[in-house]
Tab-separated table of C-alpha atoms in Angstrom:
chain	number	residue	atom	x	y	z
A	157	MET	CA	-21.288	-54.260	11.911
A	158	ASP	CA	-20.101	-50.725	11.023
A	159	ASP	CA	-19.708	-49.692	14.552
A	160	ILE	CA	-16.545	-47.732	15.394
A	161	TYR	CA	-14.946	-48.401	18.743
A	162	ILE	CA	-11.986	-46.703	20.504
A	163	ASN	CA	-9.872	-49.093	22.502
A	164	GLU	CA	-9.455	-46.681	25.367
A	165	CYS	CA	-10.778	-43.125	25.901
A	166	PRO	CA	-7.669	-40.825	26.045
A	167	TYR	CA	-9.470	-38.622	28.576
A	168	CYS	CA	-11.268	-40.863	31.116
A	169	HIS	CA	-9.562	-44.152	30.239
A	170	THR	CA	-12.850	-46.082	29.716
A	171	SER	CA	-12.220	-49.273	27.780
A	172	ASN	CA	-13.881	-50.281	24.431
A	173	VAL	CA	-15.874	-47.061	23.897
A	174	LEU	CA	-18.539	-47.341	21.216
A	175	THR	CA	-18.537	-44.038	19.395
A	176	THR	CA	-21.291	-42.347	17.301
A	177	PHE	CA	-18.779	-41.772	14.554
A	178	SER	CA	-20.383	-42.604	11.217
A	179	GLU	CA	-18.809	-44.325	8.255
A	180	ASP	CA	-19.285	-41.043	6.296
A	181	LYS	CA	-17.326	-39.087	8.915
A	182	LEU	CA	-14.558	-41.666	8.851
A	183	ASN	CA	-14.294	-41.457	5.094
A	184	ASN	CA	-14.085	-37.698	5.348
A	185	ALA	CA	-11.316	-37.963	7.982
A	186	LYS	CA	-9.447	-40.438	5.626
A	187	GLU	CA	-9.602	-37.659	3.007
A	188	GLY	CA	-7.992	-35.247	5.472
A	189	ILE	CA	-11.242	-33.349	6.288
A	190	LYS	CA	-11.304	-32.375	9.957
A	191	GLN	CA	-13.965	-34.176	11.954
A	192	LEU	CA	-15.243	-33.627	15.532
A	193	LEU	CA	-15.695	-36.706	17.691
A	194	VAL	CA	-17.429	-36.208	21.104
A	195	MET	CA	-16.555	-39.107	23.334
A	196	PRO	CA	-19.754	-40.570	24.658
A	197	CYS	CA	-18.196	-41.730	27.915
A	198	CYS	CA	-17.021	-38.337	29.222
A	199	HIS	CA	-18.200	-35.856	26.548
A	200	SER	CA	-14.673	-34.684	25.798
A	201	LYS	CA	-14.117	-33.323	22.280
A	202	LEU	CA	-11.564	-34.819	19.933
A	203	THR	CA	-10.700	-33.119	16.663
A	204	ILE	CA	-9.592	-35.671	14.064
A	205	LEU	CA	-7.259	-34.337	11.407
A	206	ASN	CA	-6.745	-37.523	9.442
A	207	ALA	CA	-7.403	-41.223	9.717
A	208	ASP	CA	-6.606	-44.598	8.242
A	209	GLU	CA	-8.008	-48.052	8.961
A	210	ASP	CA	-6.322	-48.218	12.435
A	211	TYR	CA	-5.583	-44.753	13.727
A	212	PHE	CA	-6.803	-41.220	14.172
A	213	TRP	CA	-4.405	-38.208	13.877
A	214	THR	CA	-5.492	-35.434	16.256
A	215	GLU	CA	-4.720	-31.834	17.133
A	216	GLU	CA	-3.296	-32.898	20.419
A	217	LYS	CA	-0.999	-35.537	21.721
A	218	LEU	CA	-3.017	-38.317	23.293
A	219	ARG	CA	-0.387	-40.819	24.302
A	220	SER	CA	2.894	-40.453	26.216
């Protein structure tokens, strides 16, 4: 029930990616502590700077 999914991988465009991101890491990101997320679909690395209930803010632009 505490699984964290990403709607679409910004790198390989795989849909509904189940991440290994834990609730603790998500809470740290919400507090503004940088977190590293390795996408399980393509092993690309995503540095999360901040988060809320719906979005991650990253070091790089992921959408056009």
